[in-house]
Short mmCIF file of C-alpha atoms in Angstrom, two decimals:
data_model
loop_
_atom_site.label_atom_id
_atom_site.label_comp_id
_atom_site.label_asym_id
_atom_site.label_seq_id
_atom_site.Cartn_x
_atom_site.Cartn_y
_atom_site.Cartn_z
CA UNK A 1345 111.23 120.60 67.71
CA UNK A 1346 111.85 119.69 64.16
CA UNK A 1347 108.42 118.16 62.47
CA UNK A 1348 110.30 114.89 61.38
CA UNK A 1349 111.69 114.42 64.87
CA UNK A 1350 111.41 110.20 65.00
CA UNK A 1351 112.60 110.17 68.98
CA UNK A 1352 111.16 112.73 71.86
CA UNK A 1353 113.60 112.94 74.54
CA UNK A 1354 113.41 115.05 78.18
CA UNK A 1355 116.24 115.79 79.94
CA UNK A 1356 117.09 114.33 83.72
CA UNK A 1357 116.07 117.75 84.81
CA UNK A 1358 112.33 117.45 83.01
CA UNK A 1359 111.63 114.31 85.19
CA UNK A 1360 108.84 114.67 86.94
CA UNK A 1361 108.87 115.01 90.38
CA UNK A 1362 105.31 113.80 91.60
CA UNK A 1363 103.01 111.19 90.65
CA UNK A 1364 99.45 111.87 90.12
CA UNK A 1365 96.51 110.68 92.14
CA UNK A 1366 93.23 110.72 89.88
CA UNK A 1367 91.13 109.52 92.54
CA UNK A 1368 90.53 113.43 93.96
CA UNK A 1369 89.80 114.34 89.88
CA UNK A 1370 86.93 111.47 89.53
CA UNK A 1371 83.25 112.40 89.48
CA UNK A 1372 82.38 109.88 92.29
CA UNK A 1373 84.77 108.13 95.00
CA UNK A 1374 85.52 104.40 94.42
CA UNK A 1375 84.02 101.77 96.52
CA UNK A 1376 85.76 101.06 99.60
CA UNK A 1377 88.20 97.63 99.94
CA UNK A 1378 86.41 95.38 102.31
CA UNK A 1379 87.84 93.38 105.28
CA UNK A 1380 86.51 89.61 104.18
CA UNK A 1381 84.77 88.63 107.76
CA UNK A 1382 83.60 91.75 108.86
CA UNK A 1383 82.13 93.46 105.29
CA UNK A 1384 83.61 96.40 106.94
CA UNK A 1385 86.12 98.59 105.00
CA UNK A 1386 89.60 97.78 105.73
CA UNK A 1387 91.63 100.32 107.86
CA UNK A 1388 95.40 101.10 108.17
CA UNK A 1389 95.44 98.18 110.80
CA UNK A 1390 94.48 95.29 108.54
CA UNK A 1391 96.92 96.42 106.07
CA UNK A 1392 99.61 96.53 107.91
CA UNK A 1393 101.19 93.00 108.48
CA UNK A 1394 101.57 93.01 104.74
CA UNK A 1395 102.71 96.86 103.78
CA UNK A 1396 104.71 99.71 105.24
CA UNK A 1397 102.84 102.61 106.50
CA UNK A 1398 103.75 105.01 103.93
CA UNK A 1399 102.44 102.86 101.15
CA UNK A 1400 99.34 102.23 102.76
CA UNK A 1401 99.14 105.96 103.15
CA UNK A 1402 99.27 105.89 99.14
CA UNK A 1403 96.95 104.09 98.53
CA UNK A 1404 94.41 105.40 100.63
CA UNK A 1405 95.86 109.38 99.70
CA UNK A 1406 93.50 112.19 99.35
CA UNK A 1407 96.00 114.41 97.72
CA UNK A 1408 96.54 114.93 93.80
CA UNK A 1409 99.77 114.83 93.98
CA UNK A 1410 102.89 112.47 95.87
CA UNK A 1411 106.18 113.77 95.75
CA UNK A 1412 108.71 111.12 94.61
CA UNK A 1413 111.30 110.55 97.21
CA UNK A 1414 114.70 112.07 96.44
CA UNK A 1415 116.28 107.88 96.67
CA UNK A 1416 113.69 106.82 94.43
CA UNK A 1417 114.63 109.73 91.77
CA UNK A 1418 118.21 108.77 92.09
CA UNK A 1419 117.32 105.13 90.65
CA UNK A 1420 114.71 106.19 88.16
CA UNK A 1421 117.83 108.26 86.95
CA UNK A 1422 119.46 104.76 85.20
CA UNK A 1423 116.54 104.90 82.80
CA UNK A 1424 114.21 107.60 83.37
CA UNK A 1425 112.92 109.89 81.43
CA UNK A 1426 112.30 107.09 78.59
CA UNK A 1427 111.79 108.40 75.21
CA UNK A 1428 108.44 108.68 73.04
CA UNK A 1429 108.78 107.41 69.41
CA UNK A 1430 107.06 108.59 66.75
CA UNK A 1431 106.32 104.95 64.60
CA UNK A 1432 106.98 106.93 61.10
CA UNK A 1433 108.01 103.52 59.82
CA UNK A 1434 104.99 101.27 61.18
CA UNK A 1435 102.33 104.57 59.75
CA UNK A 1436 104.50 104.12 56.21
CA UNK A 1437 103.81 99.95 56.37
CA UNK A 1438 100.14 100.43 57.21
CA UNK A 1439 99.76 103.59 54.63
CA UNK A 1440 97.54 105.33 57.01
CA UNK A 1441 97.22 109.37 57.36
CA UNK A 1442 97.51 108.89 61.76
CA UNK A 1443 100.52 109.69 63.47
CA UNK A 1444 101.43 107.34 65.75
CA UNK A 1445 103.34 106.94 69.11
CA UNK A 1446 104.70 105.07 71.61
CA UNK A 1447 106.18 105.42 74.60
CA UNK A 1448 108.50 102.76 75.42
CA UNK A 1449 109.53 101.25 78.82
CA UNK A 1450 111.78 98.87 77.51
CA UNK A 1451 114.80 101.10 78.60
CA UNK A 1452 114.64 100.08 82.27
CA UNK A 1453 116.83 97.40 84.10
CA UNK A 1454 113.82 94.56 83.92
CA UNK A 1455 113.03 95.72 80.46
CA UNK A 1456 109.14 97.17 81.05
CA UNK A 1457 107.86 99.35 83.04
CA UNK A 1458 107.52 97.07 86.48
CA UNK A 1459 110.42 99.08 88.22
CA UNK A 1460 108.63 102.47 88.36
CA UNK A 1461 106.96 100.76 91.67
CA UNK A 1462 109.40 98.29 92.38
CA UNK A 1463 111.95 100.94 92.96
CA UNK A 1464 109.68 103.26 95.69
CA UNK A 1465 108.27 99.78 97.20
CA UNK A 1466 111.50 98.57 98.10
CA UNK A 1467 112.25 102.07 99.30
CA UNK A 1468 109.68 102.48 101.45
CA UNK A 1469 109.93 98.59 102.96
CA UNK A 1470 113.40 99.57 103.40
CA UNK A 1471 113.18 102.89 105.42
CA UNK A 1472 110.45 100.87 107.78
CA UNK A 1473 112.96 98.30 108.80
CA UNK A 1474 111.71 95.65 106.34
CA UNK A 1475 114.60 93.17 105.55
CA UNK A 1476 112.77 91.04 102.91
CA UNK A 1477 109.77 91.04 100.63
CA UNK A 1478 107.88 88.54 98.86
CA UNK A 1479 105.60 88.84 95.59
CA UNK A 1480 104.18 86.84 92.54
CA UNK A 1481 104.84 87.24 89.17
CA UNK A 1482 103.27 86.14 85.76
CA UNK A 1483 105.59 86.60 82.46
CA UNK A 1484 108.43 87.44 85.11
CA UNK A 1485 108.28 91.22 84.36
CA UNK A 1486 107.42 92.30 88.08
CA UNK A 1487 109.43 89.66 89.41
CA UNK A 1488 112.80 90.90 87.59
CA UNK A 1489 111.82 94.31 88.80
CA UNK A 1490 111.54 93.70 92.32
CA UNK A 1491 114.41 91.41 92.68
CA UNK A 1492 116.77 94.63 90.82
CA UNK A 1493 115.09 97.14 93.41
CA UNK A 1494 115.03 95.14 96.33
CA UNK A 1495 118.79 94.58 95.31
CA UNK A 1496 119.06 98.47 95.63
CA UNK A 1497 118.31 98.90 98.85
CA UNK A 1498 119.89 95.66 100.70
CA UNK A 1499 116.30 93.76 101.01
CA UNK A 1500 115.94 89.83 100.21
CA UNK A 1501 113.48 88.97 97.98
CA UNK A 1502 111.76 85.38 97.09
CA UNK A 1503 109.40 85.32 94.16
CA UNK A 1504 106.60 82.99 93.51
CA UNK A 1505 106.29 82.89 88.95
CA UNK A 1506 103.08 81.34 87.49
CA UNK A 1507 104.03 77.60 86.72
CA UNK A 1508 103.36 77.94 82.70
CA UNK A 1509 105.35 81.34 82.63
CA UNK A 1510 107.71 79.70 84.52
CA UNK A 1511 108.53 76.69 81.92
CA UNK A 1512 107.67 79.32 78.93
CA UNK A 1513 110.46 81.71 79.88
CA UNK A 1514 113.60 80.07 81.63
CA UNK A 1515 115.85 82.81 80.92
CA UNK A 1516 113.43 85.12 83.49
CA UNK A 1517 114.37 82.72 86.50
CA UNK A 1518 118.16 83.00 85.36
CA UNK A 1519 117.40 86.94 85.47
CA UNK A 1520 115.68 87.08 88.60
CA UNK A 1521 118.77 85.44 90.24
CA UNK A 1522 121.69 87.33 88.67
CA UNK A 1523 119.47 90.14 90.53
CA UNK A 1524 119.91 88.21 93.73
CA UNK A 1525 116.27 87.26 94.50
CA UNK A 1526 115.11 83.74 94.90
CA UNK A 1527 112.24 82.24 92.67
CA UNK A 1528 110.14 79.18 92.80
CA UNK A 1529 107.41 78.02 90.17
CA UNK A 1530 103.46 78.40 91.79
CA UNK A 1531 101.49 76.65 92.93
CA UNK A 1532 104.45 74.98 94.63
CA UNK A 1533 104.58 72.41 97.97
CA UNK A 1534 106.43 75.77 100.27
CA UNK A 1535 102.65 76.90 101.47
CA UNK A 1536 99.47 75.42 102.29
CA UNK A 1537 97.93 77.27 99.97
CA UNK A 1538 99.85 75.39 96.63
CA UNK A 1539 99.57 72.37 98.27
CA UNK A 1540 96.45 72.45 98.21
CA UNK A 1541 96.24 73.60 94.53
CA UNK A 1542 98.69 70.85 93.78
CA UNK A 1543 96.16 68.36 96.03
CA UNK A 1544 93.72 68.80 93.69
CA UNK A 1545 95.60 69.34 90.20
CA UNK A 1546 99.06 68.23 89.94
CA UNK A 1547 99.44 69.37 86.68
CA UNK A 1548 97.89 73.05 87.50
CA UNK A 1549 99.11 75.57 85.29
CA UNK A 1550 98.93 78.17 87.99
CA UNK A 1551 97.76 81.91 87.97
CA UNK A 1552 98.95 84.70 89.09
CA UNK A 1553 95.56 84.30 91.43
CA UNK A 1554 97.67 81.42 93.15
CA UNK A 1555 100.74 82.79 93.15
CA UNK A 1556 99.65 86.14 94.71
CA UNK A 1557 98.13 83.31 97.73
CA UNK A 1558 101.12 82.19 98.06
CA UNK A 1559 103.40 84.78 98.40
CA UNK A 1560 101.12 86.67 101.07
CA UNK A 1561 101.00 83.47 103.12
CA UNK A 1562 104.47 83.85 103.27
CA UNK A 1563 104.77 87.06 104.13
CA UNK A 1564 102.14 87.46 107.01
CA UNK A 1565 104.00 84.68 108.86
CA UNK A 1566 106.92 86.47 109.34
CA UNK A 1567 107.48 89.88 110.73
CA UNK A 1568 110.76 90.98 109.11
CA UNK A 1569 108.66 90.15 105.74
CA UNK A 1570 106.48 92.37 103.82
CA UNK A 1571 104.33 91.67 100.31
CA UNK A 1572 104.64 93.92 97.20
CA UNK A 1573 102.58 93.74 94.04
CA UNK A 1574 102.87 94.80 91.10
CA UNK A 1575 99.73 95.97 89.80
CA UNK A 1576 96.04 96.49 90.36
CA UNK A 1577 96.25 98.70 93.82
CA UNK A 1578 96.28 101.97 94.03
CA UNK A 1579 99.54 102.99 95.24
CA UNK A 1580 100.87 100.59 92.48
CA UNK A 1581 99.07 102.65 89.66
CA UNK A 1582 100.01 105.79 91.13
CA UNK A 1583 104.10 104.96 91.19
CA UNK A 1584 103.27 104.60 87.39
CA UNK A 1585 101.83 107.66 86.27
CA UNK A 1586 105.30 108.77 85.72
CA UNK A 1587 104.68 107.24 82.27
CA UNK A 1588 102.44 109.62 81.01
CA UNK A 1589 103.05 112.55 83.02
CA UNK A 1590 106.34 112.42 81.07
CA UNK A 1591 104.56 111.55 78.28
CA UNK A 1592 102.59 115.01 78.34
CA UNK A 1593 105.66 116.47 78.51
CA UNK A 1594 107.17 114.83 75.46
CA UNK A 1595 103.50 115.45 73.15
CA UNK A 1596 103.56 118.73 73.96
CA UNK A 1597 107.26 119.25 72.26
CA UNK A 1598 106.44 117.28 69.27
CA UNK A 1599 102.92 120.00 69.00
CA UNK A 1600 100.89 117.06 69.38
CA UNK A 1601 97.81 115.87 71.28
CA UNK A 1602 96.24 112.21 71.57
CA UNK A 1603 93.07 111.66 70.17
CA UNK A 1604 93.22 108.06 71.28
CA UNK A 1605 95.11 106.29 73.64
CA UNK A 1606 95.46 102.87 74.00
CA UNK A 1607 97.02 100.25 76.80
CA UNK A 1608 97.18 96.48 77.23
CA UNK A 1609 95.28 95.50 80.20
CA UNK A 1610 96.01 92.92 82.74
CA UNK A 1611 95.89 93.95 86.59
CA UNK A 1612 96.19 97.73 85.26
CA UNK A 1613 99.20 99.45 86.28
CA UNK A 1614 101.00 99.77 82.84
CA UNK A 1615 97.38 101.13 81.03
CA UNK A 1616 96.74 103.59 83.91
CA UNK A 1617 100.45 104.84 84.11
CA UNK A 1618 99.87 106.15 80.78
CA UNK A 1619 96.43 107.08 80.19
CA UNK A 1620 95.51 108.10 84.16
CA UNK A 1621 97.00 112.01 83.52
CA UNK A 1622 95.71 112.50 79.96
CA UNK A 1623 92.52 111.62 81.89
CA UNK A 1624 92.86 114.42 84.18
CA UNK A 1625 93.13 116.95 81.48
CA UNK A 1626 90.06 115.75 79.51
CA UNK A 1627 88.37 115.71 82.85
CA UNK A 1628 89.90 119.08 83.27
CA UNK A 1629 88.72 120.19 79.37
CA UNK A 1630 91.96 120.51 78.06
CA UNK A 1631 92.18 117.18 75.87
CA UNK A 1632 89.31 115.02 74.46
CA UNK A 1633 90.96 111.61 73.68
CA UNK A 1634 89.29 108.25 73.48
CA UNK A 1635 91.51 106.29 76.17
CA UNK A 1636 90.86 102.58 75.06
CA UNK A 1637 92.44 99.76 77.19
CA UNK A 1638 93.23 96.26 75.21
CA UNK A 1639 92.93 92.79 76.82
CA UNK A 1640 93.12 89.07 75.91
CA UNK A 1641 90.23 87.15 74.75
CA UNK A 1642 91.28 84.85 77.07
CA UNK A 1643 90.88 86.51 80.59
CA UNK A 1644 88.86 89.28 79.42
CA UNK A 1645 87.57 90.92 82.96
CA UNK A 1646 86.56 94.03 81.67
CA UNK A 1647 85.14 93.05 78.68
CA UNK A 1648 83.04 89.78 79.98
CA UNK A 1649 83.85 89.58 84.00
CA UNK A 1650 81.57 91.19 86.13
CA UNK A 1651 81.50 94.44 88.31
CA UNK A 1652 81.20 92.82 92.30
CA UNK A 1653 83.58 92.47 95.26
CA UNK A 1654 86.28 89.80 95.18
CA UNK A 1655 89.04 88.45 96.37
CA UNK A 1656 92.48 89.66 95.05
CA UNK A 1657 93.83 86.03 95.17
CA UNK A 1658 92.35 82.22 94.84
CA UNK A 1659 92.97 81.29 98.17
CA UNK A 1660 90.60 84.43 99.65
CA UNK A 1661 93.66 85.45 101.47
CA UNK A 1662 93.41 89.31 100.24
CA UNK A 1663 90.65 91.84 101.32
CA UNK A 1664 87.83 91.97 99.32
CA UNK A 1665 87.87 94.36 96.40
CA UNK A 1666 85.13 95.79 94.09
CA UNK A 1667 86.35 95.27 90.51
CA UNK A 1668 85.77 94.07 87.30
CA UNK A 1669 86.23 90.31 87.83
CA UNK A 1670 86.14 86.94 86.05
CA UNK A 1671 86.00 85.00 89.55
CA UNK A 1672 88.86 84.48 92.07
CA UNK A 1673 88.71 80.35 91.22
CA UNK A 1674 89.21 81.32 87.42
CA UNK A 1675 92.32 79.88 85.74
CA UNK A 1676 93.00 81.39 82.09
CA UNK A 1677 94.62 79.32 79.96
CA UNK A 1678 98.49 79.21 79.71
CA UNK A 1679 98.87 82.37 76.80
CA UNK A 1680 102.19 83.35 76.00
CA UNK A 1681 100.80 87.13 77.57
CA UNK A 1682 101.68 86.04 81.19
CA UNK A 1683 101.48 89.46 82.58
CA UNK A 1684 97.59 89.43 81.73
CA UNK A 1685 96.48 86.60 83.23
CA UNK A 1686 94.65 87.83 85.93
CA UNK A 1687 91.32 86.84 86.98
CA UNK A 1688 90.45 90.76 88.23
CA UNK A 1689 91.37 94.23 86.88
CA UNK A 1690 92.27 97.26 89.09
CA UNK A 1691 89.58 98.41 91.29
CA UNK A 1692 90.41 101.94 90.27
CA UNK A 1693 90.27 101.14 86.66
CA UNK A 1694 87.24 99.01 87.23
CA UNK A 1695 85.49 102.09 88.86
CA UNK A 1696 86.75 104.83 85.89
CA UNK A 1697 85.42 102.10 83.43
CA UNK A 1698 81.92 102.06 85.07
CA UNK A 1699 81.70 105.67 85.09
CA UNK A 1700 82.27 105.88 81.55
CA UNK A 1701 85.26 107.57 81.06
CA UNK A 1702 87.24 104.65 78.93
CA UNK A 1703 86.41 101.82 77.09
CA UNK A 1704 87.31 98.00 76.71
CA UNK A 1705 88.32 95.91 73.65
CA UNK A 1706 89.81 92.18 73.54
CA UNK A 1707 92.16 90.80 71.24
CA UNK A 1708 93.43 87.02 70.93
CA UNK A 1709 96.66 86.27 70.95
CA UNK A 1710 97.17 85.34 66.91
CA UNK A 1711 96.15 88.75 65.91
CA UNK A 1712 98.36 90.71 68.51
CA UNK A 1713 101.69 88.69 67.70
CA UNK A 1714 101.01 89.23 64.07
CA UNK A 1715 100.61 93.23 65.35
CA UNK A 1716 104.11 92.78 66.87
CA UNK A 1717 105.57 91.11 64.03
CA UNK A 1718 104.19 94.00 61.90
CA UNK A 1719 105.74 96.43 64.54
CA UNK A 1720 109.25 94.50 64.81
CA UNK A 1721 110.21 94.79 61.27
CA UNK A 1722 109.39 98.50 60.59
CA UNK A 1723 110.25 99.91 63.78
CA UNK A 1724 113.15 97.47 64.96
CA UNK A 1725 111.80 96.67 68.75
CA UNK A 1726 110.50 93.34 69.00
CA UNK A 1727 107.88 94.32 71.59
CA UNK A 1728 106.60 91.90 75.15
CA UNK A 1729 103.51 89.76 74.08
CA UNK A 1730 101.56 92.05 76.39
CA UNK A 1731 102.31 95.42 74.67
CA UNK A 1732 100.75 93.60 71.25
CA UNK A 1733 97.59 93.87 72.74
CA UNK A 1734 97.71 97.50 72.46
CA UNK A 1735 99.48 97.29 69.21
CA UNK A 1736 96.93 95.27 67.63
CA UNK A 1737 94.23 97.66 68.48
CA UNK A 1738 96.71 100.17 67.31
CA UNK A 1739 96.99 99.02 63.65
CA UNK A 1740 93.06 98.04 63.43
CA UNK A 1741 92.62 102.34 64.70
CA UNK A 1742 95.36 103.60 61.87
CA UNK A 1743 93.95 101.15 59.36
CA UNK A 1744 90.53 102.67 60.14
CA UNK A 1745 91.91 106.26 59.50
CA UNK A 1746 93.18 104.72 56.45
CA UNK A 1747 89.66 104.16 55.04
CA UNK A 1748 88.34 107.44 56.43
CA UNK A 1749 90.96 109.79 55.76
CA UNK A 1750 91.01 110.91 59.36
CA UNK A 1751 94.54 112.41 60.89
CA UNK A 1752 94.25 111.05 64.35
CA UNK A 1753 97.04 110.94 66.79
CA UNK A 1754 97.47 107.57 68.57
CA UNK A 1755 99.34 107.00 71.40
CA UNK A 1756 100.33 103.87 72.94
CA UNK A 1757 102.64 102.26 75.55
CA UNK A 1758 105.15 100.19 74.72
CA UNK A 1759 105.25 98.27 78.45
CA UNK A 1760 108.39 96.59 77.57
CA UNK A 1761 110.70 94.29 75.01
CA UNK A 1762 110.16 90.77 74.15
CA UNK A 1763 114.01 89.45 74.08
CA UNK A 1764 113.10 87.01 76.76
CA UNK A 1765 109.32 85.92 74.99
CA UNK A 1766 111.55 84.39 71.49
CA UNK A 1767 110.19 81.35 72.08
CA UNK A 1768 106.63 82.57 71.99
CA UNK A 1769 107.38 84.41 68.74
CA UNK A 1770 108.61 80.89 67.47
CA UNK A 1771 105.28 78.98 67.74
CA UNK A 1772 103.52 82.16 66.37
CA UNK A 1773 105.85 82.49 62.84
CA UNK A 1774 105.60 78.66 62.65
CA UNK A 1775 102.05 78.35 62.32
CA UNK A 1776 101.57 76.78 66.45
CA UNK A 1777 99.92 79.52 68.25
CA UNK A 1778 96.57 78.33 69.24
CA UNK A 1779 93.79 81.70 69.97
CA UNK A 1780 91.72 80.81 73.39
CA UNK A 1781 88.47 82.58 73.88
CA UNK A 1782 86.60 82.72 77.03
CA UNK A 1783 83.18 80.97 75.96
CA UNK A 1784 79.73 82.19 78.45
CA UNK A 1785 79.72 78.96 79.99
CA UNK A 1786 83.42 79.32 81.11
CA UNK A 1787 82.53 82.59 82.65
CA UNK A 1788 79.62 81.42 84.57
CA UNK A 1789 81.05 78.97 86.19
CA UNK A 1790 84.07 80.73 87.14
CA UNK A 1791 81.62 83.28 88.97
CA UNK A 1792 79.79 80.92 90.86
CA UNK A 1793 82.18 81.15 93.45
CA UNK A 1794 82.03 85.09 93.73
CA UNK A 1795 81.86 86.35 97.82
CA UNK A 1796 78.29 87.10 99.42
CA UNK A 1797 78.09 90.68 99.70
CA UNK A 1798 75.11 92.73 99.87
CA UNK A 1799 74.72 95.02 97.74
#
């Protein structure tokens, strides 16, 4: 491939055909999910009002390796494999001797990279007789996704959307229903669950904590219905490593190798699609990047939260699960970064962070949309507010080779575009964006409702 090559393309025939399971790679297995009475881990059984067997399967898999369905394939095939950029025009602005590049998701039908699981989720509900599912969303990413894939294979889907996402981005709900699902802003009166949310705080902004509450509520009272997330399990960050596995492919053509990756960080999915099988080769010695994931000063779990079991949503409707955590009763404030307001990170991620094999910056929101500004006007995509996140800590790592001279190779995900986020980009170019930083005091508070569990 020519050395000046700007855009890295595979062929339909390069897809990959398997996603990759890191778990069997690690040095030491992650801590089981508990079952909330019992402190007992959670078997197939429990999972199963909420989840098909196959994805429970997933999530629990020993093997390195999932073959992706042959139907699933066939969809991927409208947008899959995306293209890597190299950001010639963003390294020119910035003056800096590191190549940079990203690999954008923007391509698909919901415009990120949500529909690399929504597509085999709806599958797999599907082929077990499910006829509807229900899910949360936060910026409306996941909840476009699921509604286009449930649309692919004849399911219903109803979609519960943060409440300040929801009046931020009006143009998702329109989206969401052109794609045939039905949405409602969260906490709403439909379950006990926002009622009571709505009991206490009429005015609640909602998180994706909530949301999550109320869409399994729904779903485990009725037996046609299953629940699909979007991020933070495991079967959910394994439908994703499609990103970088292609990725791999894509370096390896332009003669290049990372020698730091970065991701934005909310549940997880999007940063572990990408960085989970450059992981395997440094664990493997074939690579030595720094993998660095990015999240908001606002709801930084990683960064402040602590390492303990917790519940998945605010309700304490989910299994308990040992992650990184800022407390289940937190509520970030209403950034224009909806996708990263979560109160937890993935328990997988959570686990590779404490073993020390990446590491965890946060950025406020000010500093990232002026990164995707910067990124807009020299490379042309005006990226999602969550992808700044990595793009800020982007520019600050090419500015640094600036001073130092060094030649690094930085590679980042672009998780998707921010056509539908205009309005957030308005209050940042006229001088209205407001940064909000988690202060101790916050943090404390929100843990003091954390689950007994011995350690």
């Amino acid at each position: 491939m020519s050395d000046d090559a700007t855009k890295i393309l595979l062929s339909e025939s390069e897809m990959p055909r398997r996603w990759y399971n890191i778990v069997p790679d690690l040095p030491a297995p992650p801590p089981p999910v508990l079952h909330p009475g019992t402190l007992q881990p959670v078997g197939p059984d429990d999972l199963a009002p909420l989840f098909p067997m196959a994805l429970i399967e997933q999530e629990v898999s020993p093997h390195r390796f999932v073959d992706i369905p042959d139907e699933v394939i066939d969809v991927y095939r409208l947008w899959r494999p995306s293209p890597l950029y190299r950001a010639r025009r963003l390294e020119k602005a910035l003056g800096t001797p590191a190549k940079i590049y990203y690999k954008y998701e923007g391509v698909s039908p919901a415009g990120s990279h949500k529909p690399n699981t929504a597509v085999p989720q709806a599958f797999y509900n599907a082929a077990a007789g499910v006829r509807r599912l229900t899910t949360e969303t936060g910026a409306g990413q996941w909840g476009t996704a699921l509604a286009f894939a449930a649309g692919q294979f004849g399911l219903d889907c109803e979609i519960w959307q943060v409440r300040a996402s929801y009046d931020q981005k009006p143009y998702r709900k329109i989206m969401i229903e052109t794609f045939g699902a039905t949405i409602h802003p969260s906490p709403s009166e439909l379950t006990e669950a926002g009622r009571k949310i709505l009991a206490a705080d009429p005015d609640s902004p909602g998180s994706l904590g909530i949301a999550i509450s109320e869409a399994v509520e729904v779903a485990a009272q009725h037996p046609d219905t299953n629940y699909a997330l979007g991020s933070v399990l495991n079967h959910v960050l394994l439908h994703q490593t499609i990103i970088g596995e292609e990725a791999l492919l894509q370096l390896a053509k332009a003669g290049d190798a990372p020698d730091v990756i970065v991701g934005c960080t909310g549940g997880g999915s999007n940063f572990a699609g990408l960085a989970f099988p450059f992981l395997r080769e440094k664990l493997a010695g074939r690579m030595s990047p720094t993998i660095r994931a990015v999240e908001p000063a606002s709801c930084p779990s990683l960064t402040k939260g602590v390492y303990a079991y917790d519940f998945g949503d605010t309700a304490g409707m989910t299994p308990l699960m040992k992650m990184h955590t800022l407390g289940h009763e937190f509520i970030p404030d209403p950034i224009h970064a909806g996708g990263l307001r979560y109160h937890g990170m993935s328990p997988l991620i959570s686990h590779v962070y404490e073993l020390g094999l990446i590491e965890a910056v946060a950025k406020t929101q000010r500093e990232c949309f002026e990164a995707g500004v910067r990124f807009a006007r020299s490379e042309g995509i005006i990226p999602a507010p969550e992808p700044t996140h990595a793009l800020a800590a982007c520019v600050e790592e090419a500015l640094r080779c600036k001073e130092t001279g060094e030649e690094k190779v930085i590679l980042t995900a672009l998780c998707g575009h921010g056509h539908l986020d205009l309005p957030a980009y308005g209050k940042f170019l006229a001088g209205d964006m407001v940064d909000h930083e988690l202060s101790g005091d916050a943090v404390q508070a929100a843990l003091a409702g954390l689950p007994p569990v011995p350690a």
